[in-house]
mmCIF file of C-alpha atoms in Angstrom:
data_model
loop_
_atom_site.group_PDB
_atom_site.id
_atom_site.type_symbol
_atom_site.label_atom_id
_atom_site.label_comp_id
_atom_site.label_asym_id
_atom_site.label_seq_id
_atom_site.Cartn_x
_atom_site.Cartn_y
_atom_site.Cartn_z
ATOM 1 C CA MET A 251 0.000 0.000 0.000
ATOM 2 C CA LYS A 252 1.215 3.489 -0.845
ATOM 3 C CA THR A 253 0.192 6.394 1.360
ATOM 4 C CA ILE A 254 0.376 9.993 0.151
ATOM 5 C CA PRO A 255 1.343 12.171 3.127
ATOM 6 C CA ALA A 256 -0.682 15.270 3.939
ATOM 7 C CA VAL A 257 0.514 18.567 5.323
ATOM 8 C CA PRO A 258 -0.257 18.958 9.040
ATOM 9 C CA PRO A 259 -3.163 20.910 10.493
ATOM 10 C CA VAL A 260 -2.198 24.529 11.051
ATOM 11 C CA ASP A 261 -3.769 26.685 13.733
ATOM 12 C CA ILE A 262 -3.370 30.454 13.269
ATOM 13 C CA MET A 263 -3.662 31.923 16.746
ATOM 14 C CA PRO A 264 -1.861 34.010 19.356
ATOM 15 C CA LEU A 265 0.569 31.918 21.366
ATOM 16 C CA THR A 266 -1.024 33.392 24.489
ATOM 17 C CA GLU A 267 -4.097 31.272 23.761
ATOM 18 C CA ILE A 268 -2.282 27.923 23.866
ATOM 19 C CA ASP A 269 -3.849 25.684 26.500
ATOM 20 C CA GLU A 270 -1.638 22.648 27.045
ATOM 21 C CA SER A 271 -2.210 20.251 29.935
ATOM 22 C CA ARG A 272 0.109 17.459 28.798
ATOM 23 C CA ASP A 273 3.688 17.192 30.055
ATOM 24 C CA VAL A 274 5.905 18.790 27.417
ATOM 25 C CA ALA A 275 9.335 17.863 26.100
ATOM 26 C CA LEU A 276 10.657 21.130 24.662
ATOM 27 C CA ILE A 277 12.981 21.134 21.641
ATOM 28 C CA THR A 278 14.317 24.624 20.997
ATOM 29 C CA SER A 279 17.294 27.001 21.117
ATOM 30 C CA ASP A 280 18.041 29.981 23.338
ATOM 31 C CA PRO A 281 17.163 32.695 20.761
ATOM 32 C CA ALA A 282 13.906 30.999 19.762
ATOM 33 C CA TRP A 283 12.755 30.328 23.294
ATOM 34 C CA ASP A 284 13.704 33.819 24.449
ATOM 35 C CA ALA A 285 11.440 35.199 21.696
ATOM 36 C CA VAL A 286 8.290 33.378 22.827
ATOM 37 C CA SER A 287 8.699 32.012 26.350
ATOM 38 C CA GLY A 288 6.897 34.988 27.859
ATOM 39 C CA LEU A 289 3.853 34.424 25.627
ATOM 40 C CA MET A 290 2.795 30.952 26.660
ATOM 41 C CA ARG A 291 2.712 28.646 29.616
ATOM 42 C CA LEU A 292 3.810 25.131 28.835
ATOM 43 C CA PRO A 293 4.195 22.378 31.446
ATOM 44 C CA VAL A 294 7.784 21.670 30.388
ATOM 45 C CA VAL A 295 9.322 18.613 32.057
ATOM 46 C CA VAL A 296 12.462 18.435 29.922
ATOM 47 C CA ARG A 297 14.179 20.859 27.557
ATOM 48 C CA LYS A 298 16.704 19.965 24.878
ATOM 49 C CA ASP A 299 18.563 22.562 22.834
ATOM 50 C CA ILE A 300 19.393 21.521 19.278
ATOM 51 C CA ALA A 301 22.846 22.363 18.020
ATOM 52 C CA ASP A 302 23.302 20.356 14.836
ATOM 53 C CA ALA A 303 21.406 18.501 12.120
ATOM 54 C CA ILE A 304 23.261 15.261 12.814
ATOM 55 C CA GLU A 305 21.370 12.036 13.452
ATOM 56 C CA ALA A 306 23.772 10.855 16.155
ATOM 57 C CA HIS A 307 23.175 14.134 18.050
ATOM 58 C CA TRP A 308 19.433 13.611 17.943
ATOM 59 C CA LYS A 309 19.655 9.919 18.774
ATOM 60 C CA SER A 310 21.652 10.729 21.906
ATOM 61 C CA MET A 311 18.632 12.642 23.224
ATOM 62 C CA VAL A 312 16.085 9.861 22.857
ATOM 63 C CA GLY A 313 16.639 8.376 26.309
ATOM 64 C CA ASP A 314 16.327 11.788 27.979
ATOM 65 C CA ILE A 315 12.949 12.701 26.511
ATOM 66 C CA THR A 316 10.049 12.397 28.922
ATOM 67 C CA GLY A 317 6.545 13.756 28.751
ATOM 68 C CA ASP A 318 3.428 13.226 26.670
ATOM 69 C CA VAL A 319 4.070 15.584 23.744
ATOM 70 C CA ILE A 320 7.027 17.249 22.035
ATOM 71 C CA TYR A 321 6.945 20.963 21.295
ATOM 72 C CA ALA A 322 9.498 22.044 18.668
ATOM 73 C CA VAL A 323 9.904 25.812 18.979
ATOM 74 C CA GLY A 324 12.139 27.716 16.575
ATOM 75 C CA GLY A 325 13.198 27.219 12.972
ATOM 76 C CA GLY A 326 13.736 24.288 10.658
ATOM 77 C CA LEU A 327 16.412 22.638 12.806
ATOM 78 C CA ALA A 328 14.068 22.376 15.804
ATOM 79 C CA ALA A 329 11.270 21.090 13.557
ATOM 80 C CA ASP A 330 13.455 18.428 11.948
ATOM 81 C CA ALA A 331 14.818 17.253 15.288
ATOM 82 C CA GLY A 332 11.312 17.236 16.741
ATOM 83 C CA LYS A 333 10.048 15.059 13.892
ATOM 84 C CA TYR A 334 12.897 12.619 14.411
ATOM 85 C CA LEU A 335 12.345 12.375 18.175
ATOM 86 C CA SER A 336 8.579 12.109 17.750
ATOM 87 C CA ARG A 337 9.035 9.109 15.483
ATOM 88 C CA GLU A 338 11.658 7.460 17.678
ATOM 89 C CA ILE A 339 9.722 7.866 20.908
ATOM 90 C CA GLY A 340 6.181 7.585 19.574
ATOM 91 C CA ILE A 341 4.618 10.702 21.065
ATOM 92 C CA PRO A 342 2.851 13.587 19.264
ATOM 93 C CA LEU A 343 4.632 16.652 17.936
ATOM 94 C CA VAL A 344 3.569 20.299 17.923
ATOM 95 C CA CYS A 345 5.695 22.758 15.917
ATOM 96 C CA ILE A 346 5.751 26.469 16.698
ATOM 97 C CA PRO A 347 7.786 28.392 14.100
ATOM 98 C CA THR A 348 9.424 31.563 15.376
ATOM 99 C CA VAL A 349 10.562 32.300 11.811
ATOM 100 C CA LEU A 350 8.983 31.244 8.527
ATOM 101 C CA SER A 351 12.394 30.147 7.318
ATOM 102 C CA VAL A 352 11.909 26.746 5.600
ATOM 103 C CA ASP A 353 9.265 24.260 4.503
ATOM 104 C CA ALA A 354 10.391 21.699 7.136
ATOM 105 C CA PHE A 355 7.460 22.586 9.425
ATOM 106 C CA PHE A 356 5.093 20.887 6.972
ATOM 107 C CA THR A 357 7.060 17.894 5.659
ATOM 108 C CA TRP A 358 7.338 14.245 6.699
ATOM 109 C CA ALA A 359 11.151 14.127 6.478
ATOM 110 C CA SER A 360 14.072 15.453 8.494
ATOM 111 C CA GLY A 361 17.214 16.769 6.839
ATOM 112 C CA VAL A 362 20.517 15.645 8.352
ATOM 113 C CA ARG A 363 24.106 16.281 7.356
ATOM 114 C CA GLN A 364 25.859 13.118 6.347
ATOM 115 C CA ASP A 365 29.233 12.688 4.635
ATOM 116 C CA GLY A 366 29.345 16.317 3.521
ATOM 117 C CA CYS A 367 25.815 16.501 2.102
ATOM 118 C CA VAL A 368 22.195 16.691 3.257
ATOM 119 C CA VAL A 369 20.069 13.561 3.221
ATOM 120 C CA TYR A 370 16.428 13.246 4.204
ATOM 121 C CA LEU A 371 15.243 10.720 6.765
ATOM 122 C CA ASP A 372 11.678 9.438 6.661
ATOM 123 C CA THR A 373 10.448 10.627 10.054
ATOM 124 C CA THR A 374 6.930 11.982 10.600
ATOM 125 C CA THR A 375 4.677 14.918 9.826
ATOM 126 C CA PRO A 376 3.949 17.187 12.820
ATOM 127 C CA ASP A 377 0.589 16.567 14.428
ATOM 128 C CA ARG A 378 -0.030 20.298 14.692
ATOM 129 C CA VAL A 379 1.620 23.540 13.641
ATOM 130 C CA ILE A 380 0.775 26.775 15.453
ATOM 131 C CA ILE A 381 1.343 30.060 13.622
ATOM 132 C CA ASP A 382 1.350 33.434 15.356
ATOM 133 C CA PHE A 383 1.919 36.100 12.722
ATOM 134 C CA ASP A 384 2.893 38.687 15.344
ATOM 135 C CA VAL A 385 5.730 36.397 16.457
ATOM 136 C CA LEU A 386 6.877 35.870 12.873
ATOM 137 C CA ALA A 387 6.740 39.599 12.121
ATOM 138 C CA ALA A 388 8.979 40.303 15.126
ATOM 139 C CA ALA A 389 11.694 37.908 13.924
ATOM 140 C CA PRO A 390 15.005 39.269 12.577
ATOM 141 C CA PRO A 391 14.371 40.535 9.012
ATOM 142 C CA ALA A 392 16.979 38.320 7.346
ATOM 143 C CA VAL A 393 15.257 35.124 8.510
ATOM 144 C CA ARG A 394 11.601 36.007 9.132
ATOM 145 C CA ALA A 395 10.561 35.136 5.551
ATOM 146 C CA ALA A 396 13.566 33.071 4.439
ATOM 147 C CA GLY A 397 11.184 30.241 3.550
ATOM 148 C CA ILE A 398 10.697 32.143 0.302
ATOM 149 C CA CYS A 399 13.881 30.383 -0.855
ATOM 150 C CA ASP A 400 12.126 27.000 -0.697
ATOM 151 C CA VAL A 401 9.465 28.404 -3.023
ATOM 152 C CA LEU A 402 11.635 30.441 -5.404
ATOM 153 C CA SER A 403 13.796 27.342 -5.868
ATOM 154 C CA ILE A 404 10.913 26.130 -8.039
ATOM 155 C CA ALA A 405 12.391 28.325 -10.789
ATOM 156 C CA THR A 406 15.680 26.445 -10.856
ATOM 157 C CA GLY A 407 14.480 23.070 -9.594
ATOM 158 C CA SER A 408 11.782 22.764 -12.255
ATOM 159 C CA TRP A 409 14.228 23.892 -14.939
ATOM 160 C CA ASP A 410 16.621 21.125 -13.853
ATOM 161 C CA TRP A 411 13.781 18.605 -13.838
ATOM 162 C CA ARG A 412 12.815 19.416 -17.425
ATOM 163 C CA TYR A 413 16.456 19.581 -18.527
ATOM 164 C CA ALA A 414 17.161 16.150 -17.043
ATOM 165 C CA GLU A 415 14.219 14.776 -19.020
ATOM 166 C CA THR A 416 15.698 16.056 -22.288
ATOM 167 C CA LYS A 417 18.985 14.371 -21.386
ATOM 168 C CA GLY A 418 17.337 11.076 -20.458
ATOM 169 C CA LYS A 419 18.566 11.466 -16.884
ATOM 170 C CA ASN A 420 15.304 11.248 -14.927
ATOM 171 C CA PRO A 421 14.654 7.893 -13.209
ATOM 172 C CA PRO A 422 11.324 6.206 -14.124
ATOM 173 C CA LEU A 423 9.528 7.461 -11.010
ATOM 174 C CA MET A 424 10.770 11.032 -11.516
ATOM 175 C CA GLY A 425 9.691 11.630 -15.104
ATOM 176 C CA TYR A 426 8.940 15.230 -16.003
ATOM 177 C CA VAL A 427 5.238 16.089 -15.818
ATOM 178 C CA PRO A 428 4.468 19.435 -17.515
ATOM 179 C CA HIS A 429 1.233 20.172 -15.659
ATOM 180 C CA VAL A 430 2.932 19.538 -12.299
ATOM 181 C CA ALA A 431 5.737 21.917 -13.252
ATOM 182 C CA ASP A 432 3.132 24.489 -14.325
ATOM 183 C CA THR A 433 1.369 24.124 -10.968
ATOM 184 C CA ALA A 434 4.658 24.599 -9.143
ATOM 185 C CA ARG A 435 5.399 27.761 -11.110
ATOM 186 C CA SER A 436 1.954 29.106 -10.251
ATOM 187 C CA ILE A 437 2.719 28.588 -6.572
ATOM 188 C CA MET A 438 6.008 30.421 -7.041
ATOM 189 C CA GLN A 439 4.235 33.332 -8.693
ATOM 190 C CA GLY A 440 2.346 33.897 -5.464
ATOM 191 C CA VAL A 441 5.536 34.711 -3.560
ATOM 192 C CA LEU A 442 6.985 36.758 -6.404
ATOM 193 C CA ASP A 443 3.917 38.949 -6.025
ATOM 194 C CA THR A 444 4.030 39.162 -2.214
ATOM 195 C CA ALA A 445 7.750 39.014 -1.381
ATOM 196 C CA GLU A 446 7.942 42.636 -0.264
ATOM 197 C CA ALA A 447 4.969 42.269 2.077
ATOM 198 C CA ALA A 448 6.399 39.078 3.570
ATOM 199 C CA GLY A 449 9.768 40.749 4.000
ATOM 200 C CA ARG A 450 8.134 43.629 5.890
ATOM 201 C CA GLY A 451 6.403 41.165 8.169
ATOM 202 C CA ASP A 452 2.895 42.099 7.027
ATOM 203 C CA ALA A 453 0.384 39.460 8.061
ATOM 204 C CA GLY A 454 -0.969 39.201 4.510
ATOM 205 C CA GLY A 455 2.479 38.664 3.030
ATOM 206 C CA LEU A 456 3.422 36.078 5.637
ATOM 207 C CA LYS A 457 0.109 34.276 5.074
ATOM 208 C CA ALA A 458 0.834 34.173 1.327
ATOM 209 C CA LEU A 459 4.253 32.673 2.050
ATOM 210 C CA LEU A 460 2.702 30.151 4.433
ATOM 211 C CA ASP A 461 0.194 29.165 1.741
ATOM 212 C CA ALA A 462 2.920 28.761 -0.861
ATOM 213 C CA LEU A 463 5.085 26.611 1.410
ATOM 214 C CA MET A 464 2.179 24.315 2.256
ATOM 215 C CA LEU A 465 1.057 24.058 -1.378
ATOM 216 C CA GLU A 466 4.609 23.300 -2.519
ATOM 217 C CA VAL A 467 4.982 20.570 0.115
ATOM 218 C CA GLN A 468 1.650 18.963 -0.747
ATOM 219 C CA LEU A 469 2.478 19.050 -4.454
ATOM 220 C CA THR A 470 5.707 17.146 -3.858
ATOM 221 C CA ASN A 471 3.847 14.765 -1.547
ATOM 222 C CA GLN A 472 1.430 14.002 -4.385
ATOM 223 C CA ILE A 473 4.134 13.105 -6.898
ATOM 224 C CA GLY A 474 6.464 11.410 -4.417
ATOM 225 C CA HIS A 475 9.606 13.493 -4.958
ATOM 226 C CA ALA A 476 10.929 17.044 -4.713
ATOM 227 C CA ARG A 477 12.179 17.644 -8.249
ATOM 228 C CA PRO A 478 9.834 20.591 -8.937
ATOM 229 C CA GLU A 479 11.404 22.601 -6.120
ATOM 230 C CA GLU A 480 14.826 21.205 -5.353
ATOM 231 C CA GLY A 481 17.734 21.185 -7.757
ATOM 232 C CA SER A 482 21.066 22.837 -8.444
ATOM 233 C CA GLU A 483 20.398 25.759 -6.098
ATOM 234 C CA HIS A 484 20.176 23.354 -3.143
ATOM 235 C CA TYR A 485 23.137 21.293 -4.352
ATOM 236 C CA PHE A 486 25.184 24.480 -4.404
ATOM 237 C CA ALA A 487 24.022 25.300 -0.859
ATOM 238 C CA TYR A 488 24.949 21.837 0.420
ATOM 239 C CA ALA A 489 28.375 22.018 -1.211
ATOM 240 C CA VAL A 490 29.049 25.546 0.070
ATOM 241 C CA GLU A 491 28.174 24.513 3.599
ATOM 242 C CA ASN A 492 30.534 21.573 3.277
ATOM 243 C CA GLU A 493 33.279 23.982 2.177
ATOM 244 C CA MET A 494 32.605 26.660 4.817
ATOM 245 C CA GLY A 495 31.328 24.599 7.715
ATOM 246 C CA ARG A 496 28.213 25.341 9.740
ATOM 247 C CA GLY A 497 27.281 28.933 10.407
ATOM 248 C CA LEU A 498 25.118 30.476 7.702
ATOM 249 C CA PRO A 499 21.312 30.205 7.793
ATOM 250 C CA HIS A 500 19.491 28.189 5.125
ATOM 251 C CA GLY A 501 18.384 31.287 3.208
ATOM 252 C CA ASP A 502 21.883 32.750 3.085
ATOM 253 C CA LEU A 503 22.991 29.594 1.236
ATOM 254 C CA VAL A 504 20.006 28.783 -0.959
ATOM 255 C CA GLY A 505 19.193 32.385 -1.922
ATOM 256 C CA PRO A 506 22.503 32.991 -3.732
ATOM 257 C CA GLY A 507 22.258 29.439 -5.060
ATOM 258 C CA ILE A 508 18.972 30.280 -6.779
ATOM 259 C CA VAL A 509 20.429 33.338 -8.511
ATOM 260 C CA LEU A 510 23.649 31.572 -9.537
ATOM 261 C CA ALA A 511 21.857 28.441 -10.762
ATOM 262 C CA ALA A 512 19.353 30.531 -12.732
ATOM 263 C CA ALA A 513 22.224 32.421 -14.358
ATOM 264 C CA LEU A 514 23.986 29.168 -15.290
ATOM 265 C CA GLN A 515 20.674 27.938 -16.750
ATOM 266 C CA GLY A 516 20.356 31.072 -18.870
ATOM 267 C CA GLN A 517 17.255 32.312 -17.043
ATOM 268 C CA ASP A 518 16.355 35.926 -16.326
ATOM 269 C CA THR A 519 17.585 36.367 -12.763
ATOM 270 C CA ALA A 520 16.048 39.814 -12.153
ATOM 271 C CA PRO A 521 12.618 38.701 -10.815
ATOM 272 C CA LEU A 522 14.191 36.100 -8.534
ATOM 273 C CA LYS A 523 16.852 38.456 -7.227
ATOM 274 C CA GLY A 524 14.270 41.177 -6.695
ATOM 275 C CA ALA A 525 12.004 38.895 -4.667
ATOM 276 C CA LEU A 526 14.898 37.634 -2.550
ATOM 277 C CA GLN A 527 16.055 41.161 -1.793
ATOM 278 C CA ALA A 528 12.498 42.260 -1.011
ATOM 279 C CA ALA A 529 12.305 39.424 1.511
ATOM 280 C CA ASN A 530 15.623 40.578 3.059
ATOM 281 C CA ILE A 531 17.563 37.462 2.019
ATOM 282 C CA PRO A 532 21.314 38.236 2.115
ATOM 283 C CA LEU A 533 22.962 37.457 -1.215
ATOM 284 C CA THR A 534 26.541 38.407 -0.335
ATOM 285 C CA ALA A 535 27.213 36.291 2.761
ATOM 286 C CA ILE A 536 29.268 33.737 0.812
ATOM 287 C CA PRO A 537 32.743 35.014 -0.156
ATOM 288 C CA LYS A 538 33.504 35.081 -3.873
ATOM 289 C CA ASN A 539 36.430 32.687 -3.509
ATOM 290 C CA ILE A 540 34.169 30.153 -1.774
ATOM 291 C CA ILE A 541 31.622 30.440 -4.582
ATOM 292 C CA GLU A 542 34.345 29.828 -7.152
ATOM 293 C CA ASP A 543 35.843 26.925 -5.193
ATOM 294 C CA THR A 544 32.396 25.378 -4.801
ATOM 295 C CA VAL A 545 31.447 25.631 -8.460
ATOM 296 C CA SER A 546 34.791 24.156 -9.465
ATOM 297 C CA ILE A 547 33.997 20.939 -7.558
ATOM 298 C CA LEU A 548 30.189 21.018 -7.899
ATOM 299 C CA SER A 549 29.856 18.557 -10.779
ATOM 300 C CA GLY A 550 31.880 15.902 -8.987
ATOM 301 C CA TYR A 551 30.065 16.641 -5.740
ATOM 302 C CA CYS A 552 26.685 15.998 -7.396
ATOM 303 C CA VAL A 553 27.873 12.701 -8.870
ATOM 304 C CA ARG A 554 29.484 11.565 -5.619
ATOM 305 C CA HIS A 555 26.290 12.174 -3.673
ATOM 306 C CA ASP A 556 24.003 10.782 -6.395
ATOM 307 C CA LEU A 557 21.930 13.961 -6.616
ATOM 308 C CA PRO A 558 19.166 14.146 -9.252
ATOM 309 C CA TYR A 559 20.498 15.563 -12.522
ATOM 310 C CA GLY A 560 20.628 19.278 -13.146
ATOM 311 C CA ILE A 561 22.801 22.083 -14.458
ATOM 312 C CA ALA A 562 25.073 21.664 -11.429
ATOM 313 C CA HIS A 563 26.247 18.345 -12.873
ATOM 314 C CA GLU A 564 27.711 20.271 -15.816
ATOM 315 C CA ALA A 565 28.774 23.535 -14.166
ATOM 316 C CA THR A 566 32.428 24.481 -14.364
ATOM 317 C CA LEU A 567 34.515 27.377 -13.122
ATOM 318 C CA LYS A 568 34.813 28.484 -16.752
ATOM 319 C CA ASP A 569 31.013 28.800 -16.918
ATOM 320 C CA LEU A 570 31.008 30.803 -13.703
ATOM 321 C CA LYS A 571 33.680 33.198 -14.942
ATOM 322 C CA LYS A 572 31.308 34.245 -17.730
ATOM 323 C CA ILE A 573 29.099 35.650 -14.976
ATOM 324 C CA ASN A 574 29.947 38.808 -13.034
ATOM 325 C CA ILE A 575 29.373 37.386 -9.542
ATOM 326 C CA GLU A 576 29.684 40.687 -7.712
ATOM 327 C CA ARG A 577 27.172 42.364 -10.004
ATOM 328 C CA LEU A 578 24.852 39.353 -10.047
ATOM 329 C CA LEU A 579 24.588 39.120 -6.268
ATOM 330 C CA ALA A 580 24.968 42.804 -5.365
#
């Protein structure tokens, strides 16, 4: 039997209205918890701070988790760890995003770093997600709407998907489906139109980004893979992180990856760059020499990690030198 996962129920409400009587295992970080701890009363019996997206780190916490429900409070790292622990222990999970930074709040998988790349573990979908737009609006500008990167990556991911089809590189279960790609691009259009409002923290703009993230996740759930929204831009981000080490937020890696991948694909980068800048995504956090070093090894990196085919499999430093990086990302 094949089951198509569904996105979790989402409650839009002030955190002050949360009424939780179950004993809570809290998964969070200091900045995230400091942002919301004064807004809600949770019967916390154990707290674990998440430092890394490494399975061994999460597994080491399993024996320490007590309580009846897990609350993952923060960004994508807390959500992914919460999903892993929820599956391992067998208790429900509630996610409370303090930033709308990724689509991980709505997916059934957890991303972990393994052998210099990101792999996705089949974990579980949260049982509930609670969204407080006032909390999201108060988040630091550079991360409050960084989830736009997981929607704008449709531009480059779908291009890769179609390109791989023309090269005969798509596996049988990942064949290019034009109407699915068209649907994905329609979802992306929604955030192109509302990026500035989301970046400002307007409730309407953040709701549009929330809608797009949930629609994108459900679309990939329906087809059973992420090709419409994940391609060379993410491969670049994974490889850069492997070169630089941990430190930069997801958007700081994927945002420049979208613009660079689109340029290598021959796409018009202006609308994508404009939306990223409107949403306050930093495009210059990665040093030029790191970008060049990453692109020079990117093709081999993609092959070594068996990543679905895209322009990154063919990119060379010579291709990159045809692009004015400083001007492109300025």
